Every structure is written in structure tokens, then in C-alpha cells.
Coordinates of C-alpha atoms in Angstrom, one line a residue:
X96 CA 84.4 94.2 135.2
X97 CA 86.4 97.6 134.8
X98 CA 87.8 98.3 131.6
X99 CA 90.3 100.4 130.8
X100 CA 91.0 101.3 126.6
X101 CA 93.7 103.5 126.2
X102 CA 95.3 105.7 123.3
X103 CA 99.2 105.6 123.4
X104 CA 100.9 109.1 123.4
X105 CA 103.4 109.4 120.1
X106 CA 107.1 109.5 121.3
X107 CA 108.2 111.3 117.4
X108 CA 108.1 115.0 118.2
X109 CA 107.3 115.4 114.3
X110 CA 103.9 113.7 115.7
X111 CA 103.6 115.5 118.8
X112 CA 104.1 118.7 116.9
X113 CA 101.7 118.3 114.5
X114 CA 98.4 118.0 117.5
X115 CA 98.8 121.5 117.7
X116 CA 97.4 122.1 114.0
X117 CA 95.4 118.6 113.9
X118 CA 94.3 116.4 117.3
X119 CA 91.0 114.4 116.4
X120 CA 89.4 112.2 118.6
X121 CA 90.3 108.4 119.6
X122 CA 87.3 106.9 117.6
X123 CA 88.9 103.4 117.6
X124 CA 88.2 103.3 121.7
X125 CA 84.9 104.7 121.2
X126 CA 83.9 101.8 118.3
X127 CA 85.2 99.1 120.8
X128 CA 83.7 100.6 124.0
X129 CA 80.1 100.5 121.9
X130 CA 81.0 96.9 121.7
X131 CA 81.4 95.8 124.8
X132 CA 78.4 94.0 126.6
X133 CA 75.9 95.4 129.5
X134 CA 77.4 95.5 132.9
X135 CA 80.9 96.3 132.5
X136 CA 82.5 99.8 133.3
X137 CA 84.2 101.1 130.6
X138 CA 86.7 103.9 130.8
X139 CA 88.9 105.7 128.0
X140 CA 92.3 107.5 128.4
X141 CA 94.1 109.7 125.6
X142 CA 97.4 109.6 127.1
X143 CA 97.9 112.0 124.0
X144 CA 96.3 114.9 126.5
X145 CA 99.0 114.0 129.3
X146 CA 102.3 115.8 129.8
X147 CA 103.8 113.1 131.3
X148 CA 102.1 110.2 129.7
X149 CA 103.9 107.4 131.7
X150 CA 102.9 108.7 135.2
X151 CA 99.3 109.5 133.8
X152 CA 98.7 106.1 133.3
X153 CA 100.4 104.8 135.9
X154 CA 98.0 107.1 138.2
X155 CA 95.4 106.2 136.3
X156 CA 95.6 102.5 136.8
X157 CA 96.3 102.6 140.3
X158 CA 93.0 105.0 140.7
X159 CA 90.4 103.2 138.2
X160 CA 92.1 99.7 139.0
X161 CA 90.7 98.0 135.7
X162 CA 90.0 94.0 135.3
X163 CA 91.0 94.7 131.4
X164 CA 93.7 97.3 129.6
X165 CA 92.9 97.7 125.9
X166 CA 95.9 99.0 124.3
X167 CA 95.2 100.5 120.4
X168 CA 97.8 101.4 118.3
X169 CA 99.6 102.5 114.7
X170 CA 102.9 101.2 113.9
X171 CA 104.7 103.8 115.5
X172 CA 103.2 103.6 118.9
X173 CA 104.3 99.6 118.9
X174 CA 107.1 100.3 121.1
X175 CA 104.8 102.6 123.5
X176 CA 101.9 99.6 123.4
X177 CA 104.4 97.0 124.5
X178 CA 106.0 99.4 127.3
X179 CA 102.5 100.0 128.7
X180 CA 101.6 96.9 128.5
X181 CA 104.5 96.0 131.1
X182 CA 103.3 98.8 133.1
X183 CA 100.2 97.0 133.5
X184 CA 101.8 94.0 134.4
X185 CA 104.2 95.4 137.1
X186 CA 101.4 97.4 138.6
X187 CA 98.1 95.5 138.3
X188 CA 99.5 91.7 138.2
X189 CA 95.5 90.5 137.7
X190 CA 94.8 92.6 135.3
X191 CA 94.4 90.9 131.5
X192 CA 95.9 93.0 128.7
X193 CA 94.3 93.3 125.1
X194 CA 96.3 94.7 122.4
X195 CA 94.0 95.6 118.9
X196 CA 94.6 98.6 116.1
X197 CA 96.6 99.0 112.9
X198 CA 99.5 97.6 113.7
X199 CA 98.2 94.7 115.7
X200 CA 96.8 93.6 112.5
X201 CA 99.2 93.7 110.7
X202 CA 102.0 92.7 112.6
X203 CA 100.9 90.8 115.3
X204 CA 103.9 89.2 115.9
X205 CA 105.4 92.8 117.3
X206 CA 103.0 91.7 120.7
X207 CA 104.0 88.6 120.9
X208 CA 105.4 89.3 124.8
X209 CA 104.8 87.7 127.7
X210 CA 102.8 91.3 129.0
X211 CA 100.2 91.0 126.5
X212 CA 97.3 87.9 127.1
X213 CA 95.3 88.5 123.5
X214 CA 96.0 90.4 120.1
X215 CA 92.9 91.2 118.4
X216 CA 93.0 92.0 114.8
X217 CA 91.1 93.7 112.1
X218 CA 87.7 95.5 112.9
X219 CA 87.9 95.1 116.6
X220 CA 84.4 95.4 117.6
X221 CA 83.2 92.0 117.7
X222 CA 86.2 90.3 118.4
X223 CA 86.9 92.4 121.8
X224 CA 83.1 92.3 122.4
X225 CA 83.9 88.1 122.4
X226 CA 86.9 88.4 125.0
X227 CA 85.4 90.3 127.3
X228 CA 82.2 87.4 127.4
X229 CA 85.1 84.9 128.1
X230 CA 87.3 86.7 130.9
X231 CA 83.8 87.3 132.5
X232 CA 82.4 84.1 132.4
X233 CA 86.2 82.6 133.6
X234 CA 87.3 81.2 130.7
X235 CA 90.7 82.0 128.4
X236 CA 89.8 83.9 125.4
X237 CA 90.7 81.2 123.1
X238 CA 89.1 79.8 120.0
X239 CA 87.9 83.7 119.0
X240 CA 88.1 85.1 115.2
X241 CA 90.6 87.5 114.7
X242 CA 91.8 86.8 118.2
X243 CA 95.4 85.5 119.0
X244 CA 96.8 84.5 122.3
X245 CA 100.9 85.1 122.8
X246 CA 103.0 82.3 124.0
X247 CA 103.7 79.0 123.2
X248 CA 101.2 78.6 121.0
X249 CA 101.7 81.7 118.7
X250 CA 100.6 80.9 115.0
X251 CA 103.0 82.7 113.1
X252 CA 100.7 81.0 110.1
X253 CA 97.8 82.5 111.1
X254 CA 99.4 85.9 111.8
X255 CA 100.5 85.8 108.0
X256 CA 96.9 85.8 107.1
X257 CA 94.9 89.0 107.2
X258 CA 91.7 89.4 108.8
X259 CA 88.2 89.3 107.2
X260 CA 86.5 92.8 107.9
X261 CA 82.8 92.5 108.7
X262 CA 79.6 94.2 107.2
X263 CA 80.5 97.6 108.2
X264 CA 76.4 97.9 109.4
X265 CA 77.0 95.9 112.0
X266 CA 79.1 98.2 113.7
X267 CA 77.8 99.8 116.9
X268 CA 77.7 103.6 117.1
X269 CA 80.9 104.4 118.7
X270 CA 80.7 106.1 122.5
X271 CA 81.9 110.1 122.1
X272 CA 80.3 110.5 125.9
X273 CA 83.6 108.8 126.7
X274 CA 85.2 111.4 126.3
X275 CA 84.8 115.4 126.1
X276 CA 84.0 116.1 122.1
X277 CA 85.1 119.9 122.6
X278 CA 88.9 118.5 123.2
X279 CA 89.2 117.3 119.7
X280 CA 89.7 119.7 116.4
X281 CA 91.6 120.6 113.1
X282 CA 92.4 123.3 111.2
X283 CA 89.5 123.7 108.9
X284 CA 90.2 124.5 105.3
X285 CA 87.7 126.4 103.2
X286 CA 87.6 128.8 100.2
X287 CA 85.2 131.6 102.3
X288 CA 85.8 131.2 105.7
X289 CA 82.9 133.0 107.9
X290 CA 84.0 136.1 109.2
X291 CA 85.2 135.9 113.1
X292 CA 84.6 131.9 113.1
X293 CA 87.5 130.3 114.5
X294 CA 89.6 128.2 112.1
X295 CA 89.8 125.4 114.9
X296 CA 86.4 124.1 115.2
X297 CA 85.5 121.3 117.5
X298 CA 85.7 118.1 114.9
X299 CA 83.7 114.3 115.4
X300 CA 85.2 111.8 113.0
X301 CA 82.6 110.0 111.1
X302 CA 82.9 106.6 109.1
X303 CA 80.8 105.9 106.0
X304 CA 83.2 103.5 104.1
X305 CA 86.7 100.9 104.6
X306 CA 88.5 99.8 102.0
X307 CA 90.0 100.7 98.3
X308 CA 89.8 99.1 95.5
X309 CA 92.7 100.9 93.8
X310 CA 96.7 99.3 93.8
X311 CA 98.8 102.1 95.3
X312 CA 102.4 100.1 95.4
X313 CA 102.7 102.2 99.2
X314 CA 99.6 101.1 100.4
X315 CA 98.4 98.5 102.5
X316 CA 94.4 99.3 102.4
X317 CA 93.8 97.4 99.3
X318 CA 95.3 94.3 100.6
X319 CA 93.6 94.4 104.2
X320 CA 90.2 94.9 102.2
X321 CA 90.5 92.3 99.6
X322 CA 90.6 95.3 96.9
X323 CA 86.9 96.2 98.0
X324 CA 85.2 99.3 99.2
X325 CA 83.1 98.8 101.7
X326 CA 80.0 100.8 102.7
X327 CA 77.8 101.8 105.9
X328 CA 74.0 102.7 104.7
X329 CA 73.2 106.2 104.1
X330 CA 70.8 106.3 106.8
X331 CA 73.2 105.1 109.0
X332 CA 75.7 107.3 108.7
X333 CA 73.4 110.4 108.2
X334 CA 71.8 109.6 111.5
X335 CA 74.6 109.1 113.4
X336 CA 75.8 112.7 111.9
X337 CA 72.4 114.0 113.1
X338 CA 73.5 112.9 116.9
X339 CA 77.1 114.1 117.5
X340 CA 77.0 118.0 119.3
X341 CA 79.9 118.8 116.7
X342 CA 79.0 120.8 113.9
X343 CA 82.0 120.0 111.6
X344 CA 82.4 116.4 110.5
X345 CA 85.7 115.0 109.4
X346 CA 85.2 111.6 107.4
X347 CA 87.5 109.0 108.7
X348 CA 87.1 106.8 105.1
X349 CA 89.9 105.6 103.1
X350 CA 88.1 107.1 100.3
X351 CA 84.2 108.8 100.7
X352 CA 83.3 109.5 97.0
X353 CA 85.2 105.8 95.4
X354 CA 81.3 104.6 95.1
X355 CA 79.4 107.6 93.2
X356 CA 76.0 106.3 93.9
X357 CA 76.6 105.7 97.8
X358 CA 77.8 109.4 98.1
X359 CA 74.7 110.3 96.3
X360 CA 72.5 108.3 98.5
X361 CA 74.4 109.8 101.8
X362 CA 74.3 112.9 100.1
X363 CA 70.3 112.7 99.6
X364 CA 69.9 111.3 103.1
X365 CA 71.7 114.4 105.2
X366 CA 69.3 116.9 103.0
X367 CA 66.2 114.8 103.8
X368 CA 67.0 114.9 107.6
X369 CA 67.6 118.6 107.0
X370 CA 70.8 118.0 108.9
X371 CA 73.1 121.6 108.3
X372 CA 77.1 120.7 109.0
X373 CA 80.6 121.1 107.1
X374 CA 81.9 118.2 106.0
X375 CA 85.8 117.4 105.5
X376 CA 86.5 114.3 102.8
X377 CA 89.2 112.3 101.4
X378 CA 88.6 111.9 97.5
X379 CA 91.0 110.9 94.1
X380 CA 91.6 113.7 91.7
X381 CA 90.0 111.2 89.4
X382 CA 86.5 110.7 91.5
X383 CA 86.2 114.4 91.2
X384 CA 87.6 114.8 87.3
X385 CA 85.3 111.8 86.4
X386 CA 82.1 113.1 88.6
X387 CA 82.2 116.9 89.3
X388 CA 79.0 117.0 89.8
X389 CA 79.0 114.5 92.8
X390 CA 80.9 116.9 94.6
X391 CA 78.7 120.3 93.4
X392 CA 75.9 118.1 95.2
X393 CA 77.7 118.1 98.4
X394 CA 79.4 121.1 98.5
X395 CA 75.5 122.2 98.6
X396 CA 75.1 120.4 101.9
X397 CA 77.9 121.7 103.3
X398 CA 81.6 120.2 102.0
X399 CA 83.9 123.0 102.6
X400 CA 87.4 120.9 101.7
X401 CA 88.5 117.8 99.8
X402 CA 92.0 116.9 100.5
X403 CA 93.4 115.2 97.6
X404 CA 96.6 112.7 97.3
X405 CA 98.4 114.8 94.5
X406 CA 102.0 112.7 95.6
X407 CA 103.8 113.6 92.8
X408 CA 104.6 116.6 89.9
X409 CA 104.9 114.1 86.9
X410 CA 103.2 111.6 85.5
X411 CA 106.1 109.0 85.7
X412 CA 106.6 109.7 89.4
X413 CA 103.1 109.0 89.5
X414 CA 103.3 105.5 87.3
X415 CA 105.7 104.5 89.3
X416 CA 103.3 104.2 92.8
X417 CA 100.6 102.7 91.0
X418 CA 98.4 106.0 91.2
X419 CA 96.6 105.7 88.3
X420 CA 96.4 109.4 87.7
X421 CA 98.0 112.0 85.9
X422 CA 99.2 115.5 87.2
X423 CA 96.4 116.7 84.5
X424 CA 94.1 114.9 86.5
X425 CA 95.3 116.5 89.9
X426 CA 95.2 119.9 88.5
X427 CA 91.7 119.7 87.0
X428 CA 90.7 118.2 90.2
X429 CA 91.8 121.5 91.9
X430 CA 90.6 123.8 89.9
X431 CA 87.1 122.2 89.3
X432 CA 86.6 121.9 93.3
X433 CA 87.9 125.9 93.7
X434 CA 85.5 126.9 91.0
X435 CA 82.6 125.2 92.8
X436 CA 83.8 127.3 96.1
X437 CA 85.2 123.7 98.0
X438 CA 89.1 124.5 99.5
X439 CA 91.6 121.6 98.8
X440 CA 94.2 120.1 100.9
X441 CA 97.0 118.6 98.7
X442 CA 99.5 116.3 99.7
X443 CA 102.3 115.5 97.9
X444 CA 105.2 113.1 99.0
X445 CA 108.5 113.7 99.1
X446 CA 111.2 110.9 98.5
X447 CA 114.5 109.6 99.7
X448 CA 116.0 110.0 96.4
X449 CA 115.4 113.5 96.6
X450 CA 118.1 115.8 95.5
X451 CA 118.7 119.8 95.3
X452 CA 116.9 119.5 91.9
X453 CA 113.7 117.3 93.1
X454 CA 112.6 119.8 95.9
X455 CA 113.5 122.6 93.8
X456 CA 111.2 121.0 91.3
X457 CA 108.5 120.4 94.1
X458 CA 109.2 124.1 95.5
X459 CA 108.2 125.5 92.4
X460 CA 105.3 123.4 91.9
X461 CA 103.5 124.6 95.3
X462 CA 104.6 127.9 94.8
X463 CA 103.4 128.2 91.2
X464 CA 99.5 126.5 91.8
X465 CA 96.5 127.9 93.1
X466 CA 95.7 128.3 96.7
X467 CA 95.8 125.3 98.9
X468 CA 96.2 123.7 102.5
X469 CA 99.8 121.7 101.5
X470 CA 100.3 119.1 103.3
X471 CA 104.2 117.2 103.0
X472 CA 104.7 113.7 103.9
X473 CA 108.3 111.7 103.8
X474 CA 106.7 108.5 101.1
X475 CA 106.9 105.9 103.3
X476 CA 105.5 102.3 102.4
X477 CA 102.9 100.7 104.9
X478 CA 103.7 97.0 106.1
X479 CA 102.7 94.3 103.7
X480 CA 102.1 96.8 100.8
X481 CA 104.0 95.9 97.6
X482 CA 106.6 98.5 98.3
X483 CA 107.3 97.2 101.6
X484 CA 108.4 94.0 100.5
X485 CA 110.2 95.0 97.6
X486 CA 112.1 97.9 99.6
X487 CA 112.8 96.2 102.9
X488 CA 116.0 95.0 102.6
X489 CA 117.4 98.5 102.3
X490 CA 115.9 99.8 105.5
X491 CA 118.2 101.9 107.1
X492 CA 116.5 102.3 110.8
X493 CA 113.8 100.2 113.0
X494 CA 110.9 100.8 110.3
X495 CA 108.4 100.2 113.0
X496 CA 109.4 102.6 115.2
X497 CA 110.5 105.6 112.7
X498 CA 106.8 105.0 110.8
X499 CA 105.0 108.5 111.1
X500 CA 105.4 109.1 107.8
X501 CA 107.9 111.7 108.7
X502 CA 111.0 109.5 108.0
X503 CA 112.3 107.8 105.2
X504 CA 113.0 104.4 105.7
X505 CA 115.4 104.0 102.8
X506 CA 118.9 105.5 102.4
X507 CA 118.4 109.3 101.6
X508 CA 120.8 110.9 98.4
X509 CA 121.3 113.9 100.6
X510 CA 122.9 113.9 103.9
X511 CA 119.6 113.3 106.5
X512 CA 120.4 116.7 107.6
X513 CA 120.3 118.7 104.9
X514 CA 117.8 116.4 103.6
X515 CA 115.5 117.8 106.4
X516 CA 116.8 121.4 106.0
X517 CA 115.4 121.1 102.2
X518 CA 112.0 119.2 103.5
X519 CA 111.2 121.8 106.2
X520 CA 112.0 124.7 104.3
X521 CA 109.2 122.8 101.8
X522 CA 106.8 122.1 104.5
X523 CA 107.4 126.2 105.2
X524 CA 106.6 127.5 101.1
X525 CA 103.5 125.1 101.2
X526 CA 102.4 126.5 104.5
X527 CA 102.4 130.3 102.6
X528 CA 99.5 128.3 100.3
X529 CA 97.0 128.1 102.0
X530 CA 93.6 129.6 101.5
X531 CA 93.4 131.8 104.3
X532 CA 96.3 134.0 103.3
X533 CA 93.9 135.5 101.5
X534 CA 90.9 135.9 104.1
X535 CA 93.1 137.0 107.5
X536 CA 90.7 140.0 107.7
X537 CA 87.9 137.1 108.4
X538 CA 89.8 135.3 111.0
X539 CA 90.0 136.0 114.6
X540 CA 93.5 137.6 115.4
X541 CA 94.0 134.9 118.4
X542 CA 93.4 132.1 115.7
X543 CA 95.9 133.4 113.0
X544 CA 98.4 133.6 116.2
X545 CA 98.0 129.9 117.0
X546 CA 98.2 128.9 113.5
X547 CA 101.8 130.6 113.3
X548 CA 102.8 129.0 116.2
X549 CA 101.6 125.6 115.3
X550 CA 103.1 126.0 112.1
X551 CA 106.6 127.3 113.8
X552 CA 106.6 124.3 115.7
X553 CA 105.6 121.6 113.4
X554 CA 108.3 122.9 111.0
X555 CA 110.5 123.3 113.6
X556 CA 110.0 119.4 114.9
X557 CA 111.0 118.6 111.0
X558 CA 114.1 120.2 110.6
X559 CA 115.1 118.3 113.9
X560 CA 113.7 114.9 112.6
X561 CA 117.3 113.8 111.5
X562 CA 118.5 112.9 115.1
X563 CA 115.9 110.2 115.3
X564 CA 117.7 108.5 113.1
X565 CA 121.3 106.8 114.4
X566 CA 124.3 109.6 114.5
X567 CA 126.1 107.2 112.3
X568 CA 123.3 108.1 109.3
X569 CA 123.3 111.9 110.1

């Protein structure tokens, strides 16, 4: 059989914009294209590359003419999933159409549509692996774990209940030759930048770890992992790092450095391969306050930044998301990985019961700390995390479609507009942080051009954000 998995592109221009600073590579097609079985012709599309995304798969399906149409997606690209999904439908009749991602698991229901033939949920490997066996063989892909079909027999019971995520060692190695790995980047943080190195270096995502065992009252990870972290062996992962062509790695974990002695062991198994790379983590202020020398160790073998969750500039603000972590913590996190020569990305959160005062408070917060990449997000609970539930009655707008992070979901103190106006002009003073302010002279000119103009147009697609919201809520 041909098989086609595709990535949907974002219709929020406040995700559009932001490819031109960070576009990283569609590792959920790769994982499931590992997985499925000898024989079958797989093909990948980023409709994410296409200018017009709609007539690039259209094309595309009418070229390729695939037996199967995987359809991945976030909870923003729902609406895109379920309109490609008809496209499939109007233009290849035969053809069987498998819906999988974040949002699939978590709100199956969304693709419950007469377009779509099976929603798989969870870690997709094994379960898409399974429906491909059946639609080969001639059977309905019924009776599969973590598999539901749509229709008549739609078990809004079972879609209440999450998925069981699997020994993460029994994943396949996911297929980058799928795809061309020089496509795919991000700016690259780092407290020394080499002299005439670009700043956008060719990036390959890397998993060593799922799962949190922390609370967050915005977050959904702890729930789908049962409040575990889950690990890949250090061999694994380190030999996997060893065969991508990239040589900047971005780890795609929820959390790398949650288990001290795993990082150690991954640590110890990328020196003893002799394996020379920059790395790019996700960590807690309080991994690094509580283990500093966990992240010494790796900055040896090549960490160049750490992007920390700071959310917040006080300690009740903090309390009040369940971080369990102080603002001490976050600055002590930041100044311990700076001394030790790793750059930080910091993101902080802004909320719709912001006022003048609160972004004034925030403003002077970025502007007063020490260098860092600053990254703003609208706070924006996930499906099925405790803030969800207890927030969603207020929703002011489709919270599906509006979930980029980007948009508040909730009413806003401030008019939207001049809500925006305030959050751009933040996104703006945090951009003036970053580390290579100081380091231009080490920077190709061309780069520090694109960066400008990224930057102009990321900010830019903020301070528009407000007309994606009903003119009656401007």
C-alpha cells in the first residue's frame, strides 16, 4: 500500500510567524513511518513548507495517490485535520483516513466525522503499525489498543479514558530520510557564539524521555503520563544522536534533567561514543538549583542553552499554577547556568487578568535581569489539565481552534486590543535580551538581518492577534 502522513499547515498567523525564528522537523511522521511494516510506500508531506497548503495537498494526492492519509495534529490544527480529511474524501473516495497526534488523544471526539475511518491515540507507533496489518490483510481496523473507529459505534466512555504510553525502548528510530534534515532549524541560543557561525543551524529533534511527574494546574503532561517520567536508555538515545547528519540536537522531552541519574548515564554515554554536538534542553529552575553540577557535566559535552519555565515574577503567581518553585529558584537557576557559560531561554506567561500595572511589572522584570533568549506566551490551559476544567465555563472563543498559546481563552481586563498592544510591545523589550546583543560582531551580518526580520514579523503577527477573536470581543 501507499501511504501518505501528513503535517497540517497552522492557519494562526501568530504560528505562521513564528517558523521564521523556529521551524523543527515533523518527528511525529517520522516515529510512525519507522513503524510501519515492510512493503508499504511511505511518503511524508509538511504542508507547513507550502504556500498554498490546500492545493499542495490536493496535488499531492492526486500525484502519489495513497491507499492510507495519516493526518497528525495539535489542538489548533483540529479544524485543518478535519478539512483535509474531507479533501481526501472528495478526491480519493478509496482511500482510508487515519487521524493520530495531541489532540487526537485528547479529544478524540473532535474526529468524530464521517471523513475520518480510525483515531489513534497516545504513542502512535504501535497502534498505526496495527491498522495498517488490518487494511492490508482486508479487514476493518477494529478491536486495536488505542484505536477508535468513528460512527455509530463511538465510545464516548472510552474516549474519556486516556491512553497507556508504552516502554519508550520500544519505539523505532524515527525516518529523517523522509524528509530533507537541512529544511529544519532554530535560533540557537548560547552565551559565546563562534565567530561567523550562523545562528540558524540545521536542528534534528531527539527524544530521551515523556512524561512529568510534577502538578502544573495548566498542564496536561502529568495526567497523560500517570504523573511518571518516562525514560529511553542512554545508549539508545546516544546512538541515535551519533546517526542524525545534524550537528545541533534539540531535545523534544517534557523535561531532560527530571531523573538526575538518567541525564548522567546519557551524559556518560555521548562522551564514551566520543560523539561532539550542541545540545538544546528543557529543564526546571529547581533540577538545576538542586543539581548544578548535572548541568556543568553536560555543558562539557556540548549544552549550549537551557530554556527554563520561569512563568511568573512572584512567588504567589507562581503558587497559584502549582509550579512548585520560587522566583529565587528561577533567578539562581539563571545565574548558576550563565556562570557555567550555558545561555537560557526564559519564558514567562502572560495572563488575561493582566492590567497596565501587571506588564509594567513583567516589563521591568526582563528589562532589569541578565541576558536571555525571552520567550512570551498568552497562559493558556491544555485540555483535561486542572485549569481547563475549572476555567472552561468562561471561555470566551472556540478554545480548540484559538489554542497556540497566543490567545487567551478567558475574558481579558483590558480591551483585546490594547491587551495585544501591551503583550507585543513585551514580546519586543524581551527580544532586546537576548544574548547575542552582546556578540553581533561574531554573527554573520545576513543572520543578524533575518533575525530582525523574523522578529518584526512575529511581533507584528501579535499585535494583530486581536481580530482572531470575534469583533464583538475587540
Amino acid at each position: 500500500m501507499k501511504i501518505l502522513l501528513v503535517k497540517p499547515a497552522p492557519r494562526l498567523d501568530t504560528v505562521r510567524s513564528v517558523h521564521g525564528l523556529v521551524f523543527l522537523e515533523p518527528i511525529e511522521l517520522g516515529y510512525v513511518a519507522a513503524a510501519v511494516p515492510a512493503g508499504h510506500d511511505v511518503k511524508t508531506l509538511d504542508l507547513r513548507m507550502a504556500r498554498r497548503p490546500g492545493q499542495a495537498f490536493t496535488r499531492t494526492l492526486r500525484s502519489y495517490r495513497p491507499d492510507v492519509v495519516g493526518l497528525s495534529g495539535y489542538t489548533h490544527e483540529a479544524r485543518q485535520v478535519v478539512a483535509l480529511a474531507g479533501a481526501v474524501r472528495r478526491t480519493l473516495p478509496g482511500a482510508r483516513v487515519v487521524v493520530g497526534g495531541h489532540h487526537a488523544t485528547v479529544s478524540p471526539e473532535t474526529y468524530n466525522v464521517p471523513d475520518v475511518d480510525a483515531i489513534v491515540r497516545g504513542e502512535g507507533c504501535a497502534p498505526f503499525r496495527a491498522v495498517i496489518e488490518a487494511l492490508a490483510a482486508g479487514r476493518a481496523p477494529s478491536g486495536i489498543v488505542n484505536v477508535m473507529l468513528p460512527g455509530a459505534d463511538f465510545d464516548a466512555g472510552e474516549a474519556a479514558r486516556l491512553p497507556v504510553y508504552p516502554d519508550l525502548d520500544g519505539l523505532p528510530v524515527p525516518r529523517r530520510d523522509l524528509w530533507d534534515p537541512a529544511a529544519y532549524f532554530c535560533v540557537w541560543p548560547s552565551e559565546r557564539h563562534p565567530r561567523g557561525q550562523t545562528i540558524f543551524p540545521p536542528v534534528a529533534l531527539v527524544r530521551s524521555s515523556f512524561g512529568c511527574h510534577m502538578d502544573c494546574s495548566f498542564c496536561v503532561v502529568p495526567r497523560l503520563c500517570r504523573h511518571r517520567h518516562m525514560t529511553r536508555s542512554p545508549e539508545l538515545v546516544a546512538e541515535e544522536i551519533a546517526s542524525v547528519a545534524a550537528s545541533h540536537i534539540y531535545f523534544c522531552d517534557d523535561e531532560t534533567f527530571l531523573d538526575h541519574d538518567h541525564a548522567r548515564r546519557l551524559a556518560q554515554a555521548i562522551r564514551e561514543r566520543g560523539i561532539r554536538k550542541h545540545y538544546f534542553a528543557w529543564a526546571r529552575s529547581t533540577s538545576v538549583v538542586r543539581a548544578p553540577e548535572l548541568f556543568r557535566q553536560w555543558h562539557q559535552i556540548g549544552l549550549d542553552a537551557v530554556f527554563l519555565g520561569f512563568e511568573a515574577v512572584t512567588d504567589e503567581e507562581l503558587q497559584a499554577i502549582s509550579k512548585h518553585g520560587t522566583v529565587a529558584d528561577n533567578v539562581r537557576a539563571h545565574e548558576t547556568l550563565r556562570e557555567m557559560g550555558v545561555a537560557v531561554q526564559g519564558g514567562f506567561m502572560v495572563r488575561p487578568d493582566f492590567g497596565r500595572a501587571e506588564f509594567d511589572r513583567l516589563r521591568q522584570t526582563i528589562v532589569q535581569m541578565p541576558p536571555a533568549q525571552i520567550t512570551l506566551t498568552v497562559y493558556t490551559p491544555s485540555p483535561l489539565s486542572p485549569a481547563w476544567s475549572a476555567e472552561s465555563a468562561e471561555f470566551v472563543c472556540d478554545p480548540f481552534d484559538l489554542h497556540d498559546c497566543m490567545h487567551p481563552l478567558t475574558p481579558t481586563v483590558l480591551p483585546l486590543k490594547e491587551f495585544y498592544e501591551q503583550f507585543a510591545s513585551l514580546v519586543w523589550d524581551g527580544a532586546r535580551k537576548t544574548p547575542f546583543q552582546t556578540q553581533r560582531s561574531r554573527i554573520p551580518r545576513r543572520d543578524l538581518v533575518r533575525l530582525w526580520w523574523s522578529a518584526t514579523g512575529y511581533v507584528r503577527s501579535i499585535r494583530k492577534a486581536y481580530r482572531d477573536f470575534p469583533k464583538e470581543l475587540w
